[in-house]
Amino acid sequence: MGVVDADDGWRLPDWLWGRIEPLLPLPPSHPLGCHRPRVPDRDAMNAILLVLRTGMQWNALAATGICSSSAAHRRFQEWVAAGVFHEIWRQGLVEYDTVVGIDWAWLAADGAMGKAPLGGSKTGPNPTDRAKKGAKRSVLCDANGVPLGLAHDGANRHDSKLLAQTLDSIPVPRPKPTRRRPQRLCLDRGYDYRSVRDLVSCRDYEPHIRTRGEEMSLKLRVPGWKARRWVIEACHSWLNRNRALLIRWSKKDDNHLALLQLASGLIAFKKARHAELAHT
């Protein structure tokens, strides 16, 4: 494959491939030393990224000419088992923190529901879609909308029940909050329970629970007041640009989580890249 400098949405540009390639495990050796040539890792990752972006079926990859659907899916399963996509997410956050700095002062969390036509583990009846099969993801983001925590379950799972798992999934070290540098967590009224406030406080976050209407009212009445929770809506919007996340087609919950981690890692890497280019 030739040089790819531009980001066309599904092929990894050279700068991004340079970050991801060192995270991939060495290929397994064949016991007899005789087998078909292994599909290049970059081609396999491009095929996985195309599935993530378009939501296309794995079997449709054969028509793209990137690689066979069986080779791409087999490599995907290898990398899921090896924790590659979790590491991509973690390394993306490390680079983002180095270049931009994770803004721990104002965090936000919320859930989002989507369709899951094929069902599978961690899916359930969607209460907003006539009880059809659906999935829910719970996301924690920093003040700039970069995903820091992830959890998922069936669409019938209440947002508040996924909050602990979401907060505990942060893959990078979290600095200890202090009086001078508190860490505030913005949530909507769906989290307004004593158990949630206790959970948040026990993890040394300051809960800020308001409705969207209250945020708008404060913005109009208080000079200089800034709404904080909206960044989680932007974060979900960025994730939904990947149609394999907008509609869950993965039957295995580990596969769906891996795609969430990959998308989150790419957001972090690209935010860091844009900041670097802005300073050059």
C-alpha positions as protocol buffer text, in pm:
chain_id: "A"
residue {
  index: 1
  type: MET
  ca { x: 0 y: 0 z: 0 }
}
residue {
  index: 2
  type: GLY
  ca { x: 128 y: 344 z: -91 }
}
residue {
  index: 3
  type: VAL
  ca { x: 167 y: 647 z: 128 }
}
residue {
  index: 4
  type: VAL
  ca { x: -160 y: 761 z: 285 }
}
residue {
  index: 5
  type: ASP
  ca { x: -130 y: 1107 z: 437 }
}
residue {
  index: 6
  type: ALA
  ca { x: -494 y: 1216 z: 423 }
}
residue {
  index: 7
  type: ASP
  ca { x: -758 y: 1076 z: 656 }
}
residue {
  index: 8
  type: ASP
  ca { x: -1044 y: 959 z: 434 }
}
residue {
  index: 9
  type: GLY
  ca { x: -1235 y: 803 z: 724 }
}
residue {
  index: 10
  type: TRP
  ca { x: -1159 y: 436 z: 674 }
}
residue {
  index: 11
  type: ARG
  ca { x: -793 y: 405 z: 574 }
}
residue {
  index: 12
  type: LEU
  ca { x: -536 y: 471 z: 842 }
}
residue {
  index: 13
  type: PRO
  ca { x: -310 y: 763 z: 748 }
}
residue {
  index: 14
  type: ASP
  ca { x: 61 y: 704 z: 791 }
}
residue {
  index: 15
  type: TRP
  ca { x: 92 y: 908 z: 1111 }
}
residue {
  index: 16
  type: LEU
  ca { x: -186 y: 705 z: 1276 }
}
residue {
  index: 17
  type: TRP
  ca { x: -57 y: 371 z: 1153 }
}
residue {
  index: 18
  type: GLY
  ca { x: 276 y: 463 z: 1308 }
}
residue {
  index: 19
  type: ARG
  ca { x: 100 y: 484 z: 1647 }
}
residue {
  index: 20
  type: ILE
  ca { x: -100 y: 163 z: 1609 }
}
residue {
  index: 21
  type: GLU
  ca { x: 147 y: -76 z: 1446 }
}
residue {
  index: 22
  type: PRO
  ca { x: 374 y: -109 z: 1756 }
}
residue {
  index: 23
  type: LEU
  ca { x: 68 y: -212 z: 1961 }
}
residue {
  index: 24
  type: LEU
  ca { x: -6 y: -520 z: 1749 }
}
residue {
  index: 25
  type: PRO
  ca { x: 113 y: -864 z: 1863 }
}
residue {
  index: 26
  type: LEU
  ca { x: 360 y: -1065 z: 1659 }
}
residue {
  index: 27
  type: PRO
  ca { x: 191 y: -1304 z: 1413 }
}
residue {
  index: 28
  type: PRO
  ca { x: 163 y: -1663 z: 1532 }
}
residue {
  index: 29
  type: SER
  ca { x: 407 y: -1906 z: 1374 }
}
residue {
  index: 30
  type: HIS
  ca { x: 270 y: -2196 z: 1172 }
}
residue {
  index: 31
  type: PRO
  ca { x: 382 y: -2532 z: 1315 }
}
residue {
  index: 32
  type: LEU
  ca { x: 477 y: -2666 z: 973 }
}
residue {
  index: 33
  type: GLY
  ca { x: 602 y: -2339 z: 830 }
}
residue {
  index: 34
  type: CYS
  ca { x: 375 y: -2372 z: 526 }
}
residue {
  index: 35
  type: HIS
  ca { x: 62 y: -2167 z: 485 }
}
residue {
  index: 36
  type: ARG
  ca { x: -82 y: -1891 z: 273 }
}
residue {
  index: 37
  type: PRO
  ca { x: 91 y: -1555 z: 303 }
}
residue {
  index: 38
  type: ARG
  ca { x: -55 y: -1364 z: 597 }
}
residue {
  index: 39
  type: VAL
  ca { x: -264 y: -1059 z: 509 }
}
residue {
  index: 40
  type: PRO
  ca { x: -65 y: -747 z: 607 }
}
residue {
  index: 41
  type: ASP
  ca { x: -170 y: -605 z: 942 }
}
residue {
  index: 42
  type: ARG
  ca { x: -237 y: -264 z: 791 }
}
residue {
  index: 43
  type: ASP
  ca { x: -478 y: -408 z: 534 }
}
residue {
  index: 44
  type: ALA
  ca { x: -657 y: -602 z: 809 }
}
residue {
  index: 45
  type: MET
  ca { x: -685 y: -291 z: 1026 }
}
residue {
  index: 46
  type: ASN
  ca { x: -816 y: -88 z: 732 }
}
residue {
  index: 47
  type: ALA
  ca { x: -1081 y: -355 z: 673 }
}
residue {
  index: 48
  type: ILE
  ca { x: -1181 y: -345 z: 1042 }
}
residue {
  index: 49
  type: LEU
  ca { x: -1197 y: 34 z: 1029 }
}
residue {
  index: 50
  type: LEU
  ca { x: -1419 y: 16 z: 720 }
}
residue {
  index: 51
  type: VAL
  ca { x: -1659 y: -216 z: 903 }
}
residue {
  index: 52
  type: LEU
  ca { x: -1659 y: 22 z: 1202 }
}
residue {
  index: 53
  type: ARG
  ca { x: -1724 y: 330 z: 991 }
}
residue {
  index: 54
  type: THR
  ca { x: -1989 y: 189 z: 756 }
}
residue {
  index: 55
  type: GLY
  ca { x: -2153 y: -86 z: 961 }
}
residue {
  index: 56
  type: MET
  ca { x: -2117 y: -315 z: 660 }
}
residue {
  index: 57
  type: GLN
  ca { x: -2128 y: -692 z: 699 }
}
residue {
  index: 58
  type: TRP
  ca { x: -1795 y: -868 z: 728 }
}
residue {
  index: 59
  type: ASN
  ca { x: -1883 y: -1081 z: 426 }
}
residue {
  index: 60
  type: ALA
  ca { x: -1911 y: -767 z: 213 }
}
residue {
  index: 61
  type: LEU
  ca { x: -1538 y: -699 z: 254 }
}
residue {
  index: 62
  type: ALA
  ca { x: -1456 y: -941 z: -26 }
}
residue {
  index: 63
  type: ALA
  ca { x: -1594 y: -691 z: -279 }
}
residue {
  index: 64
  type: THR
  ca { x: -1369 y: -410 z: -154 }
}
residue {
  index: 65
  type: GLY
  ca { x: -1042 y: -572 z: -255 }
}
residue {
  index: 66
  type: ILE
  ca { x: -878 y: -486 z: 79 }
}
residue {
  index: 67
  type: CYS
  ca { x: -863 y: -844 z: 201 }
}
residue {
  index: 68
  type: SER
  ca { x: -1096 y: -1140 z: 240 }
}
residue {
  index: 69
  type: SER
  ca { x: -1374 y: -1119 z: 496 }
}
residue {
  index: 70
  type: SER
  ca { x: -1249 y: -1432 z: 672 }
}
residue {
  index: 71
  type: ALA
  ca { x: -896 y: -1291 z: 707 }
}
residue {
  index: 72
  type: ALA
  ca { x: -1023 y: -958 z: 842 }
}
residue {
  index: 73
  type: HIS
  ca { x: -1264 y: -1116 z: 1091 }
}
residue {
  index: 74
  type: ARG
  ca { x: -1008 y: -1372 z: 1206 }
}
residue {
  index: 75
  type: ARG
  ca { x: -754 y: -1096 z: 1268 }
}
residue {
  index: 76
  type: PHE
  ca { x: -1017 y: -891 z: 1449 }
}
residue {
  index: 77
  type: GLN
  ca { x: -1088 y: -1183 z: 1683 }
}
residue {
  index: 78
  type: GLU
  ca { x: -715 y: -1234 z: 1742 }
}
residue {
  index: 79
  type: TRP
  ca { x: -674 y: -870 z: 1837 }
}
residue {
  index: 80
  type: VAL
  ca { x: -986 y: -866 z: 2056 }
}
residue {
  index: 81
  type: ALA
  ca { x: -846 y: -1162 z: 2252 }
}
residue {
  index: 82
  type: ALA
  ca { x: -506 y: -990 z: 2279 }
}
residue {
  index: 83
  type: GLY
  ca { x: -658 y: -665 z: 2413 }
}
residue {
  index: 84
  type: VAL
  ca { x: -529 y: -463 z: 2116 }
}
residue {
  index: 85
  type: PHE
  ca { x: -828 y: -229 z: 2095 }
}
residue {
  index: 86
  type: HIS
  ca { x: -821 y: -150 z: 2466 }
}
residue {
  index: 87
  type: GLU
  ca { x: -452 y: -66 z: 2425 }
}
residue {
  index: 88
  type: ILE
  ca { x: -526 y: 158 z: 2124 }
}
residue {
  index: 89
  type: TRP
  ca { x: -774 y: 347 z: 2341 }
}
residue {
  index: 90
  type: ARG
  ca { x: -527 y: 370 z: 2629 }
}
residue {
  index: 91
  type: GLN
  ca { x: -239 y: 488 z: 2411 }
}
residue {
  index: 92
  type: GLY
  ca { x: -465 y: 740 z: 2240 }
}
residue {
  index: 93
  type: LEU
  ca { x: -548 y: 889 z: 2580 }
}
residue {
  index: 94
  type: VAL
  ca { x: -179 y: 890 z: 2681 }
}
residue {
  index: 95
  type: GLU
  ca { x: -90 y: 1087 z: 2368 }
}
residue {
  index: 96
  type: TYR
  ca { x: -387 y: 1319 z: 2407 }
}
residue {
  index: 97
  type: ASP
  ca { x: -289 y: 1385 z: 2769 }
}
residue {
  index: 98
  type: THR
  ca { x: 71 y: 1458 z: 2665 }
}
residue {
  index: 99
  type: VAL
  ca { x: -17 y: 1694 z: 2380 }
}
residue {
  index: 100
  type: VAL
  ca { x: -339 y: 1858 z: 2501 }
}
residue {
  index: 101
  type: GLY
  ca { x: -390 y: 1745 z: 2860 }
}
residue {
  index: 102
  type: ILE
  ca { x: -695 y: 1557 z: 2986 }
}
residue {
  index: 103
  type: ASP
  ca { x: -922 y: 1813 z: 3151 }
}
residue {
  index: 104
  type: TRP
  ca { x: -1023 y: 1637 z: 3472 }
}
residue {
  index: 105
  type: ALA
  ca { x: -1184 y: 1948 z: 3621 }
}
residue {
  index: 106
  type: TRP
  ca { x: -1520 y: 1900 z: 3448 }
}
residue {
  index: 107
  type: LEU
  ca { x: -1619 y: 1549 z: 3343 }
}
residue {
  index: 108
  type: ALA
  ca { x: -1954 y: 1437 z: 3205 }
}
residue {
  index: 109
  type: ALA
  ca { x: -2125 y: 1100 z: 3169 }
}
residue {
  index: 110
  type: ASP
  ca { x: -2443 y: 977 z: 3005 }
}
residue {
  index: 111
  type: GLY
  ca { x: -2590 y: 679 z: 2825 }
}
residue {
  index: 112
  type: ALA
  ca { x: -2715 y: 637 z: 2469 }
}
residue {
  index: 113
  type: MET
  ca { x: -2939 y: 368 z: 2322 }
}
residue {
  index: 114
  type: GLY
  ca { x: -2930 y: 213 z: 1977 }
}
residue {
  index: 115
  type: LYS
  ca { x: -3076 y: -71 z: 1779 }
}
residue {
  index: 116
  type: ALA
  ca { x: -2932 y: -423 z: 1795 }
}
residue {
  index: 117
  type: PRO
  ca { x: -3121 y: -619 z: 1526 }
}
residue {
  index: 118
  type: LEU
  ca { x: -2915 y: -937 z: 1565 }
}
residue {
  index: 119
  type: GLY
  ca { x: -2942 y: -947 z: 1944 }
}
residue {
  index: 120
  type: GLY
  ca { x: -2669 y: -1121 z: 2135 }
}
residue {
  index: 121
  type: SER
  ca { x: -2530 y: -1089 z: 2485 }
}
residue {
  index: 122
  type: LYS
  ca { x: -2575 y: -754 z: 2658 }
}
residue {
  index: 123
  type: THR
  ca { x: -2876 y: -655 z: 2448 }
}
residue {
  index: 124
  type: GLY
  ca { x: -3230 y: -612 z: 2571 }
}
residue {
  index: 125
  type: PRO
  ca { x: -3574 y: -470 z: 2489 }
}
residue {
  index: 126
  type: ASN
  ca { x: -3555 y: -102 z: 2400 }
}
residue {
  index: 127
  type: PRO
  ca { x: -3822 y: 86 z: 2598 }
}
residue {
  index: 128
  type: THR
  ca { x: -3825 y: 364 z: 2337 }
}
residue {
  index: 129
  type: ASP
  ca { x: -3853 y: 133 z: 2034 }
}
residue {
  index: 130
  type: ARG
  ca { x: -4152 y: -94 z: 2107 }
}
residue {
  index: 131
  type: ALA
  ca { x: -3932 y: -336 z: 2304 }
}
residue {
  index: 132
  type: LYS
  ca { x: -3725 y: -428 z: 1999 }
}
residue {
  index: 133
  type: LYS
  ca { x: -3374 y: -554 z: 2068 }
}
residue {
  index: 134
  type: GLY
  ca { x: -3141 y: -271 z: 2156 }
}
residue {
  index: 135
  type: ALA
  ca { x: -2811 y: -185 z: 2318 }
}
residue {
  index: 136
  type: LYS
  ca { x: -2698 y: 90 z: 2553 }
}
residue {
  index: 137
  type: ARG
  ca { x: -2355 y: 238 z: 2596 }
}
residue {
  index: 138
  type: SER
  ca { x: -2244 y: 450 z: 2889 }
}
residue {
  index: 139
  type: VAL
  ca { x: -1961 y: 697 z: 2831 }
}
residue {
  index: 140
  type: LEU
  ca { x: -1752 y: 923 z: 3052 }
}
residue {
  index: 141
  type: CYS
  ca { x: -1570 y: 1210 z: 2880 }
}
residue {
  index: 142
  type: ASP
  ca { x: -1342 y: 1495 z: 2979 }
}
residue {
  index: 143
  type: ALA
  ca { x: -1425 y: 1864 z: 2939 }
}
residue {
  index: 144
  type: ASN
  ca { x: -1336 y: 1844 z: 2568 }
}
residue {
  index: 145
  type: GLY
  ca { x: -1554 y: 1543 z: 2492 }
}
residue {
  index: 146
  type: VAL
  ca { x: -1279 y: 1280 z: 2466 }
}
residue {
  index: 147
  type: PRO
  ca { x: -1401 y: 937 z: 2591 }
}
residue {
  index: 148
  type: LEU
  ca { x: -1238 y: 835 z: 2920 }
}
residue {
  index: 149
  type: GLY
  ca { x: -1469 y: 555 z: 3035 }
}
residue {
  index: 150
  type: LEU
  ca { x: -1691 y: 298 z: 2862 }
}
residue {
  index: 151
  type: ALA
  ca { x: -1951 y: 40 z: 2958 }
}
residue {
  index: 152
  type: HIS
  ca { x: -2237 y: -126 z: 2769 }
}
residue {
  index: 153
  type: ASP
  ca { x: -2541 y: -342 z: 2831 }
}
residue {
  index: 154
  type: GLY
  ca { x: -2893 y: -400 z: 2709 }
}
residue {
  index: 155
  type: ALA
  ca { x: -3112 y: -103 z: 2616 }
}
residue {
  index: 156
  type: ASN
  ca { x: -3338 y: -174 z: 2915 }
}
residue {
  index: 157
  type: ARG
  ca { x: -3054 y: -118 z: 3161 }
}
residue {
  index: 158
  type: HIS
  ca { x: -3092 y: 213 z: 3348 }
}
residue {
  index: 159
  type: ASP
  ca { x: -2814 y: 466 z: 3294 }
}
residue {
  index: 160
  type: SER
  ca { x: -2743 y: 491 z: 3666 }
}
residue {
  index: 161
  type: LYS
  ca { x: -2676 y: 116 z: 3690 }
}
residue {
  index: 162
  type: LEU
  ca { x: -2387 y: 147 z: 3444 }
}
residue {
  index: 163
  type: LEU
  ca { x: -2221 y: 448 z: 3606 }
}
residue {
  index: 164
  type: ALA
  ca { x: -1992 y: 258 z: 3845 }
}
residue {
  index: 165
  type: GLN
  ca { x: -1863 y: 34 z: 3567 }
}
residue {
  index: 166
  type: THR
  ca { x: -1810 y: 339 z: 3345 }
}
residue {
  index: 167
  type: LEU
  ca { x: -1614 y: 531 z: 3608 }
}
residue {
  index: 168
  type: ASP
  ca { x: -1402 y: 227 z: 3691 }
}
residue {
  index: 169
  type: SER
  ca { x: -1309 y: 159 z: 3326 }
}
residue {
  index: 170
  type: ILE
  ca { x: -1075 y: 459 z: 3279 }
}
residue {
  index: 171
  type: PRO
  ca { x: -761 y: 303 z: 3122 }
}
residue {
  index: 172
  type: VAL
  ca { x: -512 y: 574 z: 3224 }
}
residue {
  index: 173
  type: PRO
  ca { x: -405 y: 688 z: 3573 }
}
residue {
  index: 174
  type: ARG
  ca { x: -643 y: 941 z: 3722 }
}
residue {
  index: 175
  type: PRO
  ca { x: -485 y: 1223 z: 3922 }
}
residue {
  index: 176
  type: LYS
  ca { x: -599 y: 1256 z: 4280 }
}
residue {
  index: 177
  type: PRO
  ca { x: -847 y: 1541 z: 4320 }
}
residue {
  index: 178
  type: THR
  ca { x: -768 y: 1813 z: 4573 }
}
residue {
  index: 179
  type: ARG
  ca { x: -950 y: 2110 z: 4718 }
}
residue {
  index: 180
  type: ARG
  ca { x: -773 y: 2339 z: 4475 }
}
residue {
  index: 181
  type: ARG
  ca { x: -826 y: 2100 z: 4185 }
}
residue {
  index: 182
  type: PRO
  ca { x: -1156 y: 1920 z: 4237 }
}
residue {
  index: 183
  type: GLN
  ca { x: -1300 y: 1683 z: 3978 }
}
residue {
  index: 184
  type: ARG
  ca { x: -1664 y: 1755 z: 3901 }
}
residue {
  index: 185
  type: LEU
  ca { x: -1895 y: 1506 z: 3730 }
}
residue {
  index: 186
  type: CYS
  ca { x: -2187 y: 1646 z: 3530 }
}
residue {
  index: 187
  type: LEU
  ca { x: -2495 y: 1426 z: 3499 }
}
residue {
  index: 188
  type: ASP
  ca { x: -2856 y: 1475 z: 3393 }
}
residue {
  index: 189
  type: ARG
  ca { x: -3165 y: 1421 z: 3609 }
}
residue {
  index: 190
  type: GLY
  ca { x: -3173 y: 1053 z: 3516 }
}
residue {
  index: 191
  type: TYR
  ca { x: -2894 y: 1008 z: 3771 }
}
residue {
  index: 192
  type: ASP
  ca { x: -3062 y: 1206 z: 4049 }
}
residue {
  index: 193
  type: TYR
  ca { x: -3065 y: 935 z: 4315 }
}
residue {
  index: 194
  type: ARG
  ca { x: -2905 y: 926 z: 4658 }
}
residue {
  index: 195
  type: SER
  ca { x: -2725 y: 603 z: 4563 }
}
residue {
  index: 196
  type: VAL
  ca { x: -2569 y: 775 z: 4259 }
}
residue {
  index: 197
  type: ARG
  ca { x: -2460 y: 1077 z: 4461 }
}
residue {
  index: 198
  type: ASP
  ca { x: -2301 y: 846 z: 4718 }
}
residue {
  index: 199
  type: LEU
  ca { x: -2131 y: 642 z: 4445 }
}
residue {
  index: 200
  type: VAL
  ca { x: -1989 y: 954 z: 4281 }
}
residue {
  index: 201
  type: SER
  ca { x: -1876 y: 1107 z: 4611 }
}
residue {
  index: 202
  type: CYS
  ca { x: -1710 y: 782 z: 4723 }
}
residue {
  index: 203
  type: ARG
  ca { x: -1493 y: 804 z: 4411 }
}
residue {
  index: 204
  type: ASP
  ca { x: -1394 y: 1163 z: 4500 }
}
residue {
  index: 205
  type: TYR
  ca { x: -1598 y: 1335 z: 4231 }
}
residue {
  index: 206
  type: GLU
  ca { x: -1827 y: 1631 z: 4296 }
}
residue {
  index: 207
  type: PRO
  ca { x: -2170 y: 1548 z: 4149 }
}
residue {
  index: 208
  type: HIS
  ca { x: -2336 y: 1821 z: 3940 }
}
residue {
  index: 209
  type: ILE
  ca { x: -2682 y: 1700 z: 3838 }
}
residue {
  index: 210
  type: ARG
  ca { x: -2896 y: 1935 z: 3633 }
}
residue {
  index: 211
  type: THR
  ca { x: -3154 y: 1919 z: 3356 }
}
residue {
  index: 212
  type: ARG
  ca { x: -3086 y: 2078 z: 3019 }
}
residue {
  index: 213
  type: GLY
  ca { x: -3350 y: 2340 z: 3099 }
}
residue {
  index: 214
  type: GLU
  ca { x: -3172 y: 2433 z: 3421 }
}
residue {
  index: 215
  type: GLU
  ca { x: -2846 y: 2474 z: 3234 }
}
residue {
  index: 216
  type: MET
  ca { x: -3010 y: 2708 z: 2981 }
}
residue {
  index: 217
  type: SER
  ca { x: -3175 y: 2908 z: 3261 }
}
residue {
  index: 218
  type: LEU
  ca { x: -2846 y: 2952 z: 3445 }
}
residue {
  index: 219
  type: LYS
  ca { x: -2670 y: 3055 z: 3125 }
}
residue {
  index: 220
  type: LEU
  ca { x: -2930 y: 3328 z: 3069 }
}
residue {
  index: 221
  type: ARG
  ca { x: -2941 y: 3451 z: 3429 }
}
residue {
  index: 222
  type: VAL
  ca { x: -2579 y: 3425 z: 3544 }
}
residue {
  index: 223
  type: PRO
  ca { x: -2318 y: 3632 z: 3355 }
}
residue {
  index: 224
  type: GLY
  ca { x: -2027 y: 3416 z: 3245 }
}
residue {
  index: 225
  type: TRP
  ca { x: -2193 y: 3091 z: 3348 }
}
residue {
  index: 226
  type: LYS
  ca { x: -2087 y: 2805 z: 3122 }
}
residue {
  index: 227
  type: ALA
  ca { x: -2280 y: 2487 z: 3052 }
}
residue {
  index: 228
  type: ARG
  ca { x: -2059 y: 2182 z: 3104 }
}
residue {
  index: 229
  type: ARG
  ca { x: -2265 y: 1870 z: 3041 }
}
residue {
  index: 230
  type: TRP
  ca { x: -2318 y: 1924 z: 2667 }
}
residue {
  index: 231
  type: VAL
  ca { x: -1976 y: 1777 z: 2582 }
}
residue {
  index: 232
  type: ILE
  ca { x: -2107 y: 1424 z: 2647 }
}
residue {
  index: 233
  type: GLU
  ca { x: -2366 y: 1481 z: 2375 }
}
residue {
  index: 234
  type: ALA
  ca { x: -2086 y: 1577 z: 2136 }
}
residue {
  index: 235
  type: CYS
  ca { x: -1894 y: 1266 z: 2240 }
}
residue {
  index: 236
  type: HIS
  ca { x: -2190 y: 1039 z: 2162 }
}
residue {
  index: 237
  type: SER
  ca { x: -2233 y: 1217 z: 1830 }
}
residue {
  index: 238
  type: TRP
  ca { x: -1868 y: 1148 z: 1737 }
}
residue {
  index: 239
  type: LEU
  ca { x: -1912 y: 781 z: 1829 }
}
residue {
  index: 240
  type: ASN
  ca { x: -2233 y: 760 z: 1624 }
}
residue {
  index: 241
  type: ARG
  ca { x: -2043 y: 861 z: 1313 }
}
residue {
  index: 242
  type: ASN
  ca { x: -1936 y: 498 z: 1319 }
}
residue {
  index: 243
  type: ARG
  ca { x: -2240 y: 312 z: 1192 }
}
residue {
  index: 244
  type: ALA
  ca { x: -2133 y: -14 z: 1357 }
}
residue {
  index: 245
  type: LEU
  ca { x: -2190 y: 170 z: 1687 }
}
residue {
  index: 246
  type: LEU
  ca { x: -2500 y: 362 z: 1584 }
}
residue {
  index: 247
  type: ILE
  ca { x: -2659 y: 21 z: 1514 }
}
residue {
  index: 248
  type: ARG
  ca { x: -2499 y: -269 z: 1695 }
}
residue {
  index: 249
  type: TRP
  ca { x: -2444 y: -556 z: 1452 }
}
residue {
  index: 250
  type: SER
  ca { x: -2203 y: -754 z: 1673 }
}
residue {
  index: 251
  type: LYS
  ca { x: -2359 y: -1052 z: 1847 }
}
residue {
  index: 252
  type: LYS
  ca { x: -2066 y: -1092 z: 2086 }
}
residue {
  index: 253
  type: ASP
  ca { x: -2047 y: -824 z: 2352 }
}
residue {
  index: 254
  type: ASP
  ca { x: -1664 y: -840 z: 2352 }
}
residue {
  index: 255
  type: ASN
  ca { x: -1662 y: -753 z: 1983 }
}
residue {
  index: 256
  type: HIS
  ca { x: -1894 y: -458 z: 2035 }
}
residue {
  index: 257
  type: LEU
  ca { x: -1683 y: -330 z: 2324 }
}
residue {
  index: 258
  type: ALA
  ca { x: -1368 y: -363 z: 2110 }
}
residue {
  index: 259
  type: LEU
  ca { x: -1525 y: -144 z: 1840 }
}
residue {
  index: 260
  type: LEU
  ca { x: -1621 y: 112 z: 2106 }
}
residue {
  index: 261
  type: GLN
  ca { x: -1262 y: 113 z: 2232 }
}
residue {
  index: 262
  type: LEU
  ca { x: -1123 y: 148 z: 1880 }
}
residue {
  index: 263
  type: ALA
  ca { x: -1352 y: 443 z: 1802 }
}
residue {
  index: 264
  type: SER
  ca { x: -1265 y: 608 z: 2134 }
}
residue {
  index: 265
  type: GLY
  ca { x: -894 y: 563 z: 2075 }
}
residue {
  index: 266
  type: LEU
  ca { x: -918 y: 716 z: 1729 }
}
residue {
  index: 267
  type: ILE
  ca { x: -1098 y: 1020 z: 1872 }
}
residue {
  index: 268
  type: ALA
  ca { x: -817 y: 1070 z: 2125 }
}
residue {
  index: 269
  type: PHE
  ca { x: -539 y: 1024 z: 1869 }
}
residue {
  index: 270
  type: LYS
  ca { x: -703 y: 1264 z: 1624 }
}
residue {
  index: 271
  type: LYS
  ca { x: -763 y: 1530 z: 1891 }
}
residue {
  index: 272
  type: ALA
  ca { x: -393 y: 1514 z: 1978 }
}
residue {
  index: 273
  type: ARG
  ca { x: -296 y: 1528 z: 1611 }
}
residue {
  index: 274
  type: HIS
  ca { x: -512 y: 1835 z: 1543 }
}
residue {
  index: 275
  type: ALA
  ca { x: -355 y: 2011 z: 1842 }
}
residue {
  index: 276
  type: GLU
  ca { x: -6 y: 1931 z: 1716 }
}
residue {
  index: 277
  type: LEU
  ca { x: -83 y: 2065 z: 1369 }
}
residue {
  index: 278
  type: ALA
  ca { x: -240 y: 2379 z: 1516 }
}
residue {
  index: 279
  type: HIS
  ca { x: 93 y: 2462 z: 1685 }
}
residue {
  index: 280
  type: THR
  ca { x: 313 y: 2404 z: 1381 }
}
